[in-house]
Every structure is written in structure tokens, then in C-alpha cells.
PDB file of C-alpha atoms in Angstrom:
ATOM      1  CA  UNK A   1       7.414  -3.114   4.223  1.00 70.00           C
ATOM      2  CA  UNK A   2       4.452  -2.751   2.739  1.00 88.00           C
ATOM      3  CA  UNK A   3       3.722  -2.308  -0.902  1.00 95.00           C
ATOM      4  CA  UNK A   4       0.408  -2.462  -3.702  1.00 96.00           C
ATOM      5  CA  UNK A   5       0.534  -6.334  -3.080  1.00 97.00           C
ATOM      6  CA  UNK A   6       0.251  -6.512   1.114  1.00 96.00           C
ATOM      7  CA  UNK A   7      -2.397  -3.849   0.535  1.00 97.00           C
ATOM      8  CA  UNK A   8      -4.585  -5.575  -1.925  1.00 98.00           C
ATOM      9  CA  UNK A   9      -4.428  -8.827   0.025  1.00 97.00           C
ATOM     10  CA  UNK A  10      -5.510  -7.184   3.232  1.00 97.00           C
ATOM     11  CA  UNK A  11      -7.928  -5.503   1.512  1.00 98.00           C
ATOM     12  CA  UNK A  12      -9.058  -9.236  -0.084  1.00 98.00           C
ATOM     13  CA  UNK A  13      -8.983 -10.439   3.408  1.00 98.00           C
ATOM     14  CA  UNK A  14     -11.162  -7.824   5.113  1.00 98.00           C
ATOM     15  CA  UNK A  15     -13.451  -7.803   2.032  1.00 98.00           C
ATOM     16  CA  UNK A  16     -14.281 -11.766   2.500  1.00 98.00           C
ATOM     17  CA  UNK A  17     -14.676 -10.831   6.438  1.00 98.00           C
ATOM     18  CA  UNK A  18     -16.630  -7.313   6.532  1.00 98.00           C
ATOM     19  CA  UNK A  19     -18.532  -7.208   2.840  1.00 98.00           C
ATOM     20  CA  UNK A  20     -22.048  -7.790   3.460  1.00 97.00           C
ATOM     21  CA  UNK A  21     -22.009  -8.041   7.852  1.00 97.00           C
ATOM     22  CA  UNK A  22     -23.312  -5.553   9.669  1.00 97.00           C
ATOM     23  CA  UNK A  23     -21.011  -3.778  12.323  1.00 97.00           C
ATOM     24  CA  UNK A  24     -21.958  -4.701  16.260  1.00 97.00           C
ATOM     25  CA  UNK A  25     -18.871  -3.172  17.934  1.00 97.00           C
ATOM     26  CA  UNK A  26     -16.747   0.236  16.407  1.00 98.00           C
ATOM     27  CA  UNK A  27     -13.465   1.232  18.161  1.00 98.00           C
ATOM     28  CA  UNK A  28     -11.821   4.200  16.327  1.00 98.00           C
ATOM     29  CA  UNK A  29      -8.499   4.769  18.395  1.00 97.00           C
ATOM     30  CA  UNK A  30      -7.838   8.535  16.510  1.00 96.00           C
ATOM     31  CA  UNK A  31      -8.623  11.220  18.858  1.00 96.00           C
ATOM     32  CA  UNK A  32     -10.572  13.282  15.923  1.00 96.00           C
ATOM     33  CA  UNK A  33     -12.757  10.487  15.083  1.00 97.00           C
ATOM     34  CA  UNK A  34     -13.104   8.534  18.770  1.00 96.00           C
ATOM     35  CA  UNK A  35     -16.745   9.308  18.674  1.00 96.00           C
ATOM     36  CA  UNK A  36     -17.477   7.858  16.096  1.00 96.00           C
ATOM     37  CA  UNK A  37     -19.635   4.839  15.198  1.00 96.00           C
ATOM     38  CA  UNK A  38     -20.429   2.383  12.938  1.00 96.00           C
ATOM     39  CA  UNK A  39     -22.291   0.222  14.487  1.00 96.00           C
ATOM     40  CA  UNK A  40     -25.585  -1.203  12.956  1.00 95.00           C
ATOM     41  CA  UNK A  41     -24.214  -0.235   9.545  1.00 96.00           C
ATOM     42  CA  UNK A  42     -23.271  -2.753   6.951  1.00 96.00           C
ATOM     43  CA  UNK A  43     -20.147  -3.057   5.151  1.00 97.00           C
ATOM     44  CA  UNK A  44     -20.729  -2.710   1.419  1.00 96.00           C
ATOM     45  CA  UNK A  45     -17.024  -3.328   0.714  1.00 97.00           C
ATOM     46  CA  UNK A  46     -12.941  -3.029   1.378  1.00 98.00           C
ATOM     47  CA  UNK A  47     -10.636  -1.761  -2.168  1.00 98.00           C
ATOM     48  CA  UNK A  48      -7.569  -1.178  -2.074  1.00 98.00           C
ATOM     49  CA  UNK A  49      -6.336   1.563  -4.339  1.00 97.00           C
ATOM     50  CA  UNK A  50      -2.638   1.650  -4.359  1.00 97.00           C
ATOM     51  CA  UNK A  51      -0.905   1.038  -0.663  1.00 96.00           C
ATOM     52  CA  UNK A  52      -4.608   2.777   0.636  1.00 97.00           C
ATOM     53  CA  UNK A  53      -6.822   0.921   1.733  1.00 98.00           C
ATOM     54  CA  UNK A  54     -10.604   2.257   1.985  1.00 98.00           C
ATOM     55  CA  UNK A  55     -13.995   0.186   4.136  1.00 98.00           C
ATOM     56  CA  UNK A  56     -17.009   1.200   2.332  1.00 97.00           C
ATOM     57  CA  UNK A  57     -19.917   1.316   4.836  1.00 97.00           C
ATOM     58  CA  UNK A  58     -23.440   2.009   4.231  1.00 92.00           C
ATOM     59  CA  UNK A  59     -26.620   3.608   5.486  1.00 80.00           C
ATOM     60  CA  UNK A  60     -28.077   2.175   8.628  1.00 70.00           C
ATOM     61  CA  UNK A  61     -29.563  -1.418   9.516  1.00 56.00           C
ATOM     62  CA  UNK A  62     -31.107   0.022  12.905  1.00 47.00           C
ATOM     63  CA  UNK A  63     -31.833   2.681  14.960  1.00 44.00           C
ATOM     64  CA  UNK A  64     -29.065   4.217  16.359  1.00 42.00           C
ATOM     65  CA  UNK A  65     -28.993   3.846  19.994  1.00 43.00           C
ATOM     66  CA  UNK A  66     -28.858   7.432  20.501  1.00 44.00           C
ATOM     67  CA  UNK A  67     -30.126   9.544  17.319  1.00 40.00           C
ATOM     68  CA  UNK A  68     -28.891  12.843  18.516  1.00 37.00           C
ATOM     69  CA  UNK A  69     -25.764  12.163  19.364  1.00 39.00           C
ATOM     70  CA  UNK A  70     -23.841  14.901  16.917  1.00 35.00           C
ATOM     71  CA  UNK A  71     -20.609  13.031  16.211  1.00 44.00           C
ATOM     72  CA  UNK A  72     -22.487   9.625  15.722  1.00 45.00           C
ATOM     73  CA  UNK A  73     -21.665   8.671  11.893  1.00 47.00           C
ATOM     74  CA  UNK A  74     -25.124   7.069  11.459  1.00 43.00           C
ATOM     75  CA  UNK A  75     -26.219  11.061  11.399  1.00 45.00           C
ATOM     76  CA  UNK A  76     -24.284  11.869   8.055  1.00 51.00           C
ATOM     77  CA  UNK A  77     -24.826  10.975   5.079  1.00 49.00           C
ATOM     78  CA  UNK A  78     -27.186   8.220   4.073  1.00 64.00           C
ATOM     79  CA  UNK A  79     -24.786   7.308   1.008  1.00 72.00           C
ATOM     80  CA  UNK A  80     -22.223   5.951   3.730  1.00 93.00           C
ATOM     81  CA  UNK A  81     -18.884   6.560   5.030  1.00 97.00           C
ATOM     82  CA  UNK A  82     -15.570   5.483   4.251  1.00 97.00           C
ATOM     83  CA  UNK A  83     -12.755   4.393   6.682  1.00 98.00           C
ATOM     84  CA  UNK A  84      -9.588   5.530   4.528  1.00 98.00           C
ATOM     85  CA  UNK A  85      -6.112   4.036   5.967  1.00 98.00           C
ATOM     86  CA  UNK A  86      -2.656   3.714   4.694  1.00 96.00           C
ATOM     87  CA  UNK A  87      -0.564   0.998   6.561  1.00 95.00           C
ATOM     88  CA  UNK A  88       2.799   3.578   6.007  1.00 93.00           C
ATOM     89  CA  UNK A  89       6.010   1.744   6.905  1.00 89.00           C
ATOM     90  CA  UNK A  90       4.319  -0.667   9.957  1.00 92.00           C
ATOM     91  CA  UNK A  91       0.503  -0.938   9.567  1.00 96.00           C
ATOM     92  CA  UNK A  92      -1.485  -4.029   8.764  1.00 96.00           C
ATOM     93  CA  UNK A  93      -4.986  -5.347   9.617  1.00 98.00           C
ATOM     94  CA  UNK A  94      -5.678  -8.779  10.915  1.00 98.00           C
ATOM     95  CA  UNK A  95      -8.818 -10.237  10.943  1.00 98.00           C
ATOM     96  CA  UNK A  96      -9.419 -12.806  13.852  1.00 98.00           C
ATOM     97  CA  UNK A  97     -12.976 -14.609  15.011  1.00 97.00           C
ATOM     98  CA  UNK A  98     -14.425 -13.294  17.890  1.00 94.00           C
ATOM     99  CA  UNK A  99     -12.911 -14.035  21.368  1.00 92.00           C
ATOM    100  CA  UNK A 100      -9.752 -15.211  19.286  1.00 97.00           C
ATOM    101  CA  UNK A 101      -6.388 -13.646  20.852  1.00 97.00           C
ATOM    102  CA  UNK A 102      -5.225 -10.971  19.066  1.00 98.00           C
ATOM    103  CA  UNK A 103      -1.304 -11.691  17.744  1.00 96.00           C
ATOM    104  CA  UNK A 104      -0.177  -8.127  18.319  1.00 97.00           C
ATOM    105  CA  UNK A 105      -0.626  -5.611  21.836  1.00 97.00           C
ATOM    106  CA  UNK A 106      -3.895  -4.278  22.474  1.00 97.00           C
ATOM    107  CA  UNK A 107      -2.088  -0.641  22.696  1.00 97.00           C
ATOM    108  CA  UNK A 108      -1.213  -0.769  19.294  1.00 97.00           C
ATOM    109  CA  UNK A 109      -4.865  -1.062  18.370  1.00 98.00           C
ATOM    110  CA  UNK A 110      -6.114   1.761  15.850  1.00 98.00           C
ATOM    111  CA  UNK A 111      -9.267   0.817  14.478  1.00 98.00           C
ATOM    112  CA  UNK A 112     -11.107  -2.579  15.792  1.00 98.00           C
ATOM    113  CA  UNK A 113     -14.616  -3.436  13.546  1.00 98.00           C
ATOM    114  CA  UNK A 114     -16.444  -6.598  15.127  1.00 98.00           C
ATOM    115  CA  UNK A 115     -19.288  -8.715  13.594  1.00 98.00           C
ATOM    116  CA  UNK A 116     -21.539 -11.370  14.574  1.00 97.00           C
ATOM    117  CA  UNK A 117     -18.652 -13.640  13.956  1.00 97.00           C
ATOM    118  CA  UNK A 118     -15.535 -11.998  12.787  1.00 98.00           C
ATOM    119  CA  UNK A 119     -13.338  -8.875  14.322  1.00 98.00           C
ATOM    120  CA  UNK A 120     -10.793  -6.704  12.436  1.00 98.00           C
ATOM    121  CA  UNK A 121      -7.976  -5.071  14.367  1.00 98.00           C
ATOM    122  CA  UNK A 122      -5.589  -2.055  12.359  1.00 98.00           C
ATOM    123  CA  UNK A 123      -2.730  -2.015  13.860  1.00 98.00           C
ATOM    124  CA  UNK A 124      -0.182   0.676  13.784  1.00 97.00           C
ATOM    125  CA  UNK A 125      -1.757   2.636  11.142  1.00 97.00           C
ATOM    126  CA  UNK A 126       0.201   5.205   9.777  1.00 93.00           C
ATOM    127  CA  UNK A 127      -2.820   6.668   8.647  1.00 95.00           C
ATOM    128  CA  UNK A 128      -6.277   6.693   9.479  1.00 98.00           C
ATOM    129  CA  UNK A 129      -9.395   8.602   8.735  1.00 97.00           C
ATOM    130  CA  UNK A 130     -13.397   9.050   8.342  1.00 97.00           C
ATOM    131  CA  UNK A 131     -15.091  10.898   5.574  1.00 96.00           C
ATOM    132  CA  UNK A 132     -17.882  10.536   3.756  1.00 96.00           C
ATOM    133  CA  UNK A 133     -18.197   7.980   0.351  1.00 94.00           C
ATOM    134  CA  UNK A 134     -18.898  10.583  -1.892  1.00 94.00           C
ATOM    135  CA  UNK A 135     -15.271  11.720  -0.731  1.00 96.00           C
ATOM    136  CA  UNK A 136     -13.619   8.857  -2.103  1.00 96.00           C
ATOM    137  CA  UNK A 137     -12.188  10.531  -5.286  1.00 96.00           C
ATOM    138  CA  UNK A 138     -11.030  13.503  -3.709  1.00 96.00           C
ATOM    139  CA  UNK A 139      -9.082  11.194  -1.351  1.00 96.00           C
ATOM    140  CA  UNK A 140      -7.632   9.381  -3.949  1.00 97.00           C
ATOM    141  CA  UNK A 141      -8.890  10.087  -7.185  1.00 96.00           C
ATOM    142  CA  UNK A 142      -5.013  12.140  -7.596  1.00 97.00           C
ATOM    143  CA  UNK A 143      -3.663   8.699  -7.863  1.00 98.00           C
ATOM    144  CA  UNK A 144      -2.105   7.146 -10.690  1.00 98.00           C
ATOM    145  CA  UNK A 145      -3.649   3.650 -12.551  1.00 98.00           C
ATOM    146  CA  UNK A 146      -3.594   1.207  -9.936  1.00 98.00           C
ATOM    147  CA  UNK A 147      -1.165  -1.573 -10.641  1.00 98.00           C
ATOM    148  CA  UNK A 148      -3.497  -4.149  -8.825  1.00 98.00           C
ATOM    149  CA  UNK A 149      -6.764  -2.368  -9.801  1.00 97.00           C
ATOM    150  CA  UNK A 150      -9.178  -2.802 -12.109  1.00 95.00           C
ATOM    151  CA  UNK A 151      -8.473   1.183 -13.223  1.00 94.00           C
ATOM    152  CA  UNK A 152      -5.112  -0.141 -14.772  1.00 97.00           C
ATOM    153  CA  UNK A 153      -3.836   1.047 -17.793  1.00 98.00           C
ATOM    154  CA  UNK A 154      -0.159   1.043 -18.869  1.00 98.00           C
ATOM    155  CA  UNK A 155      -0.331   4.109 -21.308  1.00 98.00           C
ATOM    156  CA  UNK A 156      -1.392   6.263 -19.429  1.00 98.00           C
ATOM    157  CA  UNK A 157       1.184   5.393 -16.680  1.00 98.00           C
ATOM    158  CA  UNK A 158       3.716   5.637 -18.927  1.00 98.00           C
ATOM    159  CA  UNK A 159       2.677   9.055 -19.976  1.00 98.00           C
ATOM    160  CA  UNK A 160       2.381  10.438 -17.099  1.00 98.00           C
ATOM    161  CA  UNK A 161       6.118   8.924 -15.805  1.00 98.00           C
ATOM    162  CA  UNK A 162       7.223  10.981 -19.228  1.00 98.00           C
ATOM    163  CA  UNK A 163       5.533  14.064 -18.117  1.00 98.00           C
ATOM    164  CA  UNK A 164       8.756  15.375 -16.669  1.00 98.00           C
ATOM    165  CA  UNK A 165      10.916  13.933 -18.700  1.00 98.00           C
ATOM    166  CA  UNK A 166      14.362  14.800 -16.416  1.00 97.00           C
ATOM    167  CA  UNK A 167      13.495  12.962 -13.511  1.00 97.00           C
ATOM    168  CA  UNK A 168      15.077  10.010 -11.843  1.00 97.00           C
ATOM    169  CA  UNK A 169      13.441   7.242 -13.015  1.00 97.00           C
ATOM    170  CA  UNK A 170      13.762   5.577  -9.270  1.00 97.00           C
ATOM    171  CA  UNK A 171      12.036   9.025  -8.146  1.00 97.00           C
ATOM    172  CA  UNK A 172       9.319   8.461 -10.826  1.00 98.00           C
ATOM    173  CA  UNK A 173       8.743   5.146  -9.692  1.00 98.00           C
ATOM    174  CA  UNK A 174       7.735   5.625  -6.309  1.00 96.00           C
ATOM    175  CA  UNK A 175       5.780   8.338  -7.032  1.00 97.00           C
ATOM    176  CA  UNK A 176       2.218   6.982  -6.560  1.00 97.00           C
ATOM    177  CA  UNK A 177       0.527  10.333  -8.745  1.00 98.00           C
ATOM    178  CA  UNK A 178       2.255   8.175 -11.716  1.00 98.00           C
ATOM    179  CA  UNK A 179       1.382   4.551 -10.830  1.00 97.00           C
ATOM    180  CA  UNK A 180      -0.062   3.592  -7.915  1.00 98.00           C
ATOM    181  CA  UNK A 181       1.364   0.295  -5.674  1.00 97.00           C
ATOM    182  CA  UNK A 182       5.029   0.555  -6.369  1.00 97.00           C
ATOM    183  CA  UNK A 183       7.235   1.280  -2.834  1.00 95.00           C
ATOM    184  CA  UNK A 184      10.610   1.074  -2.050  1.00 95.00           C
ATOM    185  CA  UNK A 185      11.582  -3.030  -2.439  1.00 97.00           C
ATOM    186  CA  UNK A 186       9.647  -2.745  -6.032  1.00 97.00           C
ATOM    187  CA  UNK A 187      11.137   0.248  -7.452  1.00 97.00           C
ATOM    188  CA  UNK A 188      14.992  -0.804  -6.288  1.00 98.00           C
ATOM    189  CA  UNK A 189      13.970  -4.642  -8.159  1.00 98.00           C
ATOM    190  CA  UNK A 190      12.375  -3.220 -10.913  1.00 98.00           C
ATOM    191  CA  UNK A 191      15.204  -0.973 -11.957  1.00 98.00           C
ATOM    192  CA  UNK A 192      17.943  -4.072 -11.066  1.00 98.00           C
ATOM    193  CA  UNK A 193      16.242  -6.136 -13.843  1.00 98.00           C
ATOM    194  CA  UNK A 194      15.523  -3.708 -16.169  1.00 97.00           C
ATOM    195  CA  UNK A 195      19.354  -3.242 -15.972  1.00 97.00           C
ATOM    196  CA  UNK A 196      18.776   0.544 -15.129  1.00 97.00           C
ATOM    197  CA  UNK A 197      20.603   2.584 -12.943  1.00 97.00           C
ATOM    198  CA  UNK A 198      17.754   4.058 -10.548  1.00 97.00           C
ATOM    199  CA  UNK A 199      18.672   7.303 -11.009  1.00 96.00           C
ATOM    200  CA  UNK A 200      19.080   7.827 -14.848  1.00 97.00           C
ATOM    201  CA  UNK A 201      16.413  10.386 -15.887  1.00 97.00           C
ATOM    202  CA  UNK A 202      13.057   9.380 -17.422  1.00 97.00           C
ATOM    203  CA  UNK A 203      14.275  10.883 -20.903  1.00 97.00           C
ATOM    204  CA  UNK A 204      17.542   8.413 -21.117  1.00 96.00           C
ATOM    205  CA  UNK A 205      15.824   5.165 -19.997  1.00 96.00           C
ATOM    206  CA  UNK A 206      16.272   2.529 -23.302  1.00 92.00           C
ATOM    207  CA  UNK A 207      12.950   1.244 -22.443  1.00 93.00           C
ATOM    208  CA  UNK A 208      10.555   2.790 -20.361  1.00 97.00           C
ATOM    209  CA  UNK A 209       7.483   0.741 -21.628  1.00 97.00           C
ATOM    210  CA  UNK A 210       9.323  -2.223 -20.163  1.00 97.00           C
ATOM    211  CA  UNK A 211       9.991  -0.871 -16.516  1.00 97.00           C
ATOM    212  CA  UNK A 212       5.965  -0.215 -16.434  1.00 98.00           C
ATOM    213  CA  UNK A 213       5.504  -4.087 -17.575  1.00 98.00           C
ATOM    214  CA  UNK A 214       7.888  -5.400 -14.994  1.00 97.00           C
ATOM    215  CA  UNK A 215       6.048  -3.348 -12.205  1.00 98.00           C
ATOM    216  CA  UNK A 216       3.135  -4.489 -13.150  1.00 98.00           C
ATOM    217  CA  UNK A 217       4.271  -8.439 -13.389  1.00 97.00           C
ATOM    218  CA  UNK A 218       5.968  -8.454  -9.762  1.00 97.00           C
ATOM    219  CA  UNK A 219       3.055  -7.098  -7.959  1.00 98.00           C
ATOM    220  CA  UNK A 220       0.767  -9.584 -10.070  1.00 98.00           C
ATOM    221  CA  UNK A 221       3.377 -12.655  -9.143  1.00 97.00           C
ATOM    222  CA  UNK A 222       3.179 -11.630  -5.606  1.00 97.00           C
ATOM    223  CA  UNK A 223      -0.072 -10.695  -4.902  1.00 97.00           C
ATOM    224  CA  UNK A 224      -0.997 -13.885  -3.144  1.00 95.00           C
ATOM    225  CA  UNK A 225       2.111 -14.697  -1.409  1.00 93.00           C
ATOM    226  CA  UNK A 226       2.920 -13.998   1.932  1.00 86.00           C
ATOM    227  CA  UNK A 227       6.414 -13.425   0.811  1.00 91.00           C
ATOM    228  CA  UNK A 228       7.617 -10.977  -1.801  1.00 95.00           C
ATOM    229  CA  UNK A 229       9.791 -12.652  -4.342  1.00 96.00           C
ATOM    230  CA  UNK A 230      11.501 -11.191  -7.484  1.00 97.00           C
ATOM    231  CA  UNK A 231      14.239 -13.870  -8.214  1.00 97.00           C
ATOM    232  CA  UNK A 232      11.604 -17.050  -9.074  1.00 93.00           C
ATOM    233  CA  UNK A 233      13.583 -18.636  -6.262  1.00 92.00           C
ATOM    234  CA  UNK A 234      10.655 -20.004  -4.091  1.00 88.00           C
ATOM    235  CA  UNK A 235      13.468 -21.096  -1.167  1.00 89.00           C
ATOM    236  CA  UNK A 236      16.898 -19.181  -1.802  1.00 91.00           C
ATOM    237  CA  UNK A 237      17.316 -15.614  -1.524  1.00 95.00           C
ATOM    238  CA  UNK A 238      13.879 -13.726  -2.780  1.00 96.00           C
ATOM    239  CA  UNK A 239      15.259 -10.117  -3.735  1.00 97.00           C
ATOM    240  CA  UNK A 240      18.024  -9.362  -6.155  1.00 98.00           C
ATOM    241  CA  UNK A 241      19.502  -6.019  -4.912  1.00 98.00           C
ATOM    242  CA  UNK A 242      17.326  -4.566  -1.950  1.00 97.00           C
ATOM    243  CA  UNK A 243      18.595  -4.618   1.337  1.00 96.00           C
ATOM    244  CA  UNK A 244      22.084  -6.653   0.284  1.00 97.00           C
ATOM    245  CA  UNK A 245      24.485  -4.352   0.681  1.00 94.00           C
ATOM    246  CA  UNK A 246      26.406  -6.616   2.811  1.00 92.00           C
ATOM    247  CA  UNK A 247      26.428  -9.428   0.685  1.00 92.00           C
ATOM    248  CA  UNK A 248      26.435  -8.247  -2.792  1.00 95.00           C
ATOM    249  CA  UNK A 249      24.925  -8.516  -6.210  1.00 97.00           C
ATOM    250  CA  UNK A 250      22.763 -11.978  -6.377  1.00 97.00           C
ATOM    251  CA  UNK A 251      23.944 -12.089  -9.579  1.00 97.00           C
ATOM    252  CA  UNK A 252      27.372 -10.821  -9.865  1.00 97.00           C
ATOM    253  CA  UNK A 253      28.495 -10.483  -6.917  1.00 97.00           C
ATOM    254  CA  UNK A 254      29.567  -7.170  -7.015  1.00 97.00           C
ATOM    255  CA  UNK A 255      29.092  -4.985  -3.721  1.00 97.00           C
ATOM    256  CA  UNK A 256      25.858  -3.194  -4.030  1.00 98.00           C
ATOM    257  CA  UNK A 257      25.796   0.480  -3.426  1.00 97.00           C
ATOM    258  CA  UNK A 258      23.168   2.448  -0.984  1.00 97.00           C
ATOM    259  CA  UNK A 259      21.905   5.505  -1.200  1.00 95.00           C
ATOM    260  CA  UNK A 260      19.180   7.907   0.148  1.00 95.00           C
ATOM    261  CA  UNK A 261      17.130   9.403  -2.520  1.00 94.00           C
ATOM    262  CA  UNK A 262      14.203  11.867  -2.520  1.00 93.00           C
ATOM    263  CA  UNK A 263      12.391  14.247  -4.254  1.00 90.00           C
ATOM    264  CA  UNK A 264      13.580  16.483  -0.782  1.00 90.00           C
ATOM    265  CA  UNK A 265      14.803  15.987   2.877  1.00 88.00           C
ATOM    266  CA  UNK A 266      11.586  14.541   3.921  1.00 85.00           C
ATOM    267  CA  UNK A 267      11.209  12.091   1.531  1.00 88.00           C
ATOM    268  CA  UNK A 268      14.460  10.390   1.429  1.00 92.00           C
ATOM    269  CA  UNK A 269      14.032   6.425   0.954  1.00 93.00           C
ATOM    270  CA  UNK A 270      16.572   4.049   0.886  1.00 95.00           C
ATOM    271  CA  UNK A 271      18.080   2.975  -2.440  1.00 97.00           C
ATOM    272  CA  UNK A 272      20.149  -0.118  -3.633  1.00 98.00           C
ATOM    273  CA  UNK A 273      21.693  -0.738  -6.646  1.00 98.00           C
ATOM    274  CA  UNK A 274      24.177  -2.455  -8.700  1.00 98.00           C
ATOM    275  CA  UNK A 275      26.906  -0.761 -10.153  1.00 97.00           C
ATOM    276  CA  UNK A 276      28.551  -3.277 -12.358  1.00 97.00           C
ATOM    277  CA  UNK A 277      24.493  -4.803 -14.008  1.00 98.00           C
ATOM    278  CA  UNK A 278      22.931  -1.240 -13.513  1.00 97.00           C
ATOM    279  CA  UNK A 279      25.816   1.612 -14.740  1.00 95.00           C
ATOM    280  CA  UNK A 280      24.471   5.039 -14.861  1.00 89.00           C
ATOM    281  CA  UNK A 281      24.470   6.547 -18.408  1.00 83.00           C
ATOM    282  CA  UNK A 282      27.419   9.139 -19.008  1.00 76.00           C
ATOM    283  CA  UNK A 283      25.402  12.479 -19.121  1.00 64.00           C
TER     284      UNK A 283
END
């Protein structure tokens, strides 16, 4: 699933392939954007920002081969474009050198970007857009301080989980308006070793500043690992509550307890919890 840290290392990843290379080949595989194309542009960059993940492109290298073409991107704006995607519950990007075989079916191809030497493929992109770069904030300037970013800053993510004060504090979590990175398998770990029950309100949480250190510590621990790990145990079983409900409590035992949780019907998201380590306050 991803999360902050699969986001920031594919955006690490296509950053060390893309940043500086000028496009040769541009696939977009949305219908709105199918005409468009990159190609003789350079990359100036790939961020991540939270679980989005945004390809800066600049101005053109070269002509374009056909300079009246209306929904060519080398006609707009001459401060660049952006390629904004969010890898939802199956995306991810893979980066390959050209004429290598791709490790995932063509028809699950959403975006390919090719180089002299490299090619990027997004693959089952939840979400995927063009717009220009002077854009970028309104596409994601309503996010909260990044957890992986270099915008971070724990007070004000802490004020703004306060802000409504009876909330869940597993709701508060996951919402990325508060801080940005945190998704499901986080927010269900972070809670389990704060020893709080996911759905005590913001207001009766012992120690809030401590939930917003721990998120930030996982995703740091895990940001260059290929597997997410929240136990320390670099072999054994990586996750303390999330996704065991049929084998219990890696530290007590005890059965743990599932729920779906959401701000509304739409948003439900899978919860997992301990009741005996994480008891929910009496009211």
C-alpha cells in the first residue's frame, strides 16, 4: 500500500533518472491529456509532497515538430508543466533502461517518459494529470507539513491535528490537510505504540506531541527500505497490529479487532487495533 515513504523513494528514483535529460518519447495514457507532449523538454525535477508525486518539466530544448499543434504542451507556458500523480491504493513508477522489459503489462501503462538512456513507466495510477508549474500550490499547497519534506514542521502539524479538537485521532491521522505522508499501515502502527486507541478524540489523547514524533520517525526509518517495518525486527514479523487480525497482538497476543472507519461512507479505511495495549478512554 503505498504511503509518504514509497512515494518519496519513487520520487528519489525518477529524480536520479529524469532531472536534468531531456524527454525523446511522451506517452500520456489519460484520454484528457493523450495529446499531449513533452518531448524535447527537459526535466528540471521529481518531489514528492506527501503520497503525490509531481515531474517538473521545463521550457523547450527544440523546436517542436509541429508548432501549431493546439494541445502540444510545448505551446503553454514557457515556465513549464507539471505531471501531478498520486499512486492511490496500486500505482507505482518503475524506471527501466531503454529496450529493458518492462516487469508489469503494457495495458496497465499510464504515463511512459523515455530518454536518451532511461524510460519511466506509471503504472496503474490512481491519479494522473497535466497543469501548468505555476499550478503547483494550488494542487497541493492545501496540504499539511510534509513528513518527508523539507516543509516539515511538527508545530504546526500538531496545531492543526488540535484544530478540531473532538475528532478521532485515527481520523486525524490520515487526514493529509494535517500532515502529509501518513496512510492506513502508519496511522493503525502509530496509534498501537503510542498505546492509543485509534479512535479516542484529539482532545483526550495523553500525548499528542508524541504521536506526531512517532509519525515522523517511521516514515524516516523506512524511507529507504523496500519493506515497511515498525517492530525493529529486520526478519520476523514487520508490523505490530495492521493486517493481524488472524493472528493477534505481536505483543500480547490478544485478538486484534477490525474496523472500518471514515470521516463518511466513501472514505471508510480499514482499521486494526489492540484492545487489551490500546483501551479506549471511558467518555
Amino acid at each position: 500500500m503505498p504511503e509518504g515513504d514509497t512515494v518519496w523513494r519513487a520520487a528519489r528514483e525518477l529524480n536520479a533518472a529524469l532531472a536534468g535529460e531531456t524527454i525523446t518519447r511522451c506517452d500520456i495514457r489519460v484520454p484528457k491529456f493523450a495529446t499531449t507532449d513533452f518531448s524535447g523538454r527537459t526535466v528540471s525535477g521529481v518531489v514528492s509532497r506527501g503520497k503525490h508525486l509531481l515531474i517538473r518539466i521545463g521550457p523547450l530544448d527544440v523546436a517542436p515538430v509541429d508548432e501549431h499543434a493546439p494541445d502540444r504542451a510545448a505551446s503553454g507556458p514557457e515556465d513549464g508543466w507539471l505531471l501531478h500523480s498520486h499512486l492511490k491504493m496500486e500505482g507505482l513508477w518503475h524506471v527501466y533502461d531503454r529496450g529493458q522489459r518492462w516487469r508489469r503489462p503494457a495495458f496497465k501503462a499510464r504515463c511512459i517518459l523515455e530518454t536518451a538512456a532511461k524510460q519511466v513507466v506509471g503504472f496503474d495510477l490512481g491519479f494522473l494529470r497535466v497543469l501548468p508549474q505555476a499550478e503547483e500550490d494550488d494542487a497541493v499547497g492545501y496540504l499539511g507539513p510534509d513528513l518527508l519534506g523539507p516543509d516539515w514542521d511538527a508545530a504546526e502539524a500538531l496545531r492543526r491535528i488540535e484544530s478540531v479538537p473532538e475528532r478521532p485521532i485515527g481520523l486525524a491521522l490520515l487526514d493529509q490537510r494535517n500532515l502529509a505522508g501518513i496512510g492506513n499501515v502508519y496511522r493503525c502502527e502509530v496509534c498501537f505504540l503510542a498505546g492509543v486507541h485509534p479512535l479516542t478524540p484529539v482532545a483526550q489523547v495523553p500525548n499528542l506531541p508524541r504521536i506526531v514524533d512517532l509519525s515522523k520517525r517511521l516514515l524516516e526509518a523506512n524511507k529507504l527500505r523496500s519493506r515497511r517495518i515498525t517492530t525493529g525486527n529486520m526478519r520476523g514479523d514487520p508490523l505490530w497490529v495492521y493486517n493481524r487480525e488472524t493472528r493477534g497482538c505481536l505483543r500480547c497476543g490478544t485478538k486484534v479487532l477490525h474496523e472500518l472507519v471514515g470521516d463518511n461512507a466513501l472514505e471508510l479505511r480499514d482499521l486494526y487495533y489492540c484492545p487489551h495495549c490500546q483501551p479506549l478512554p471511558a467518555t
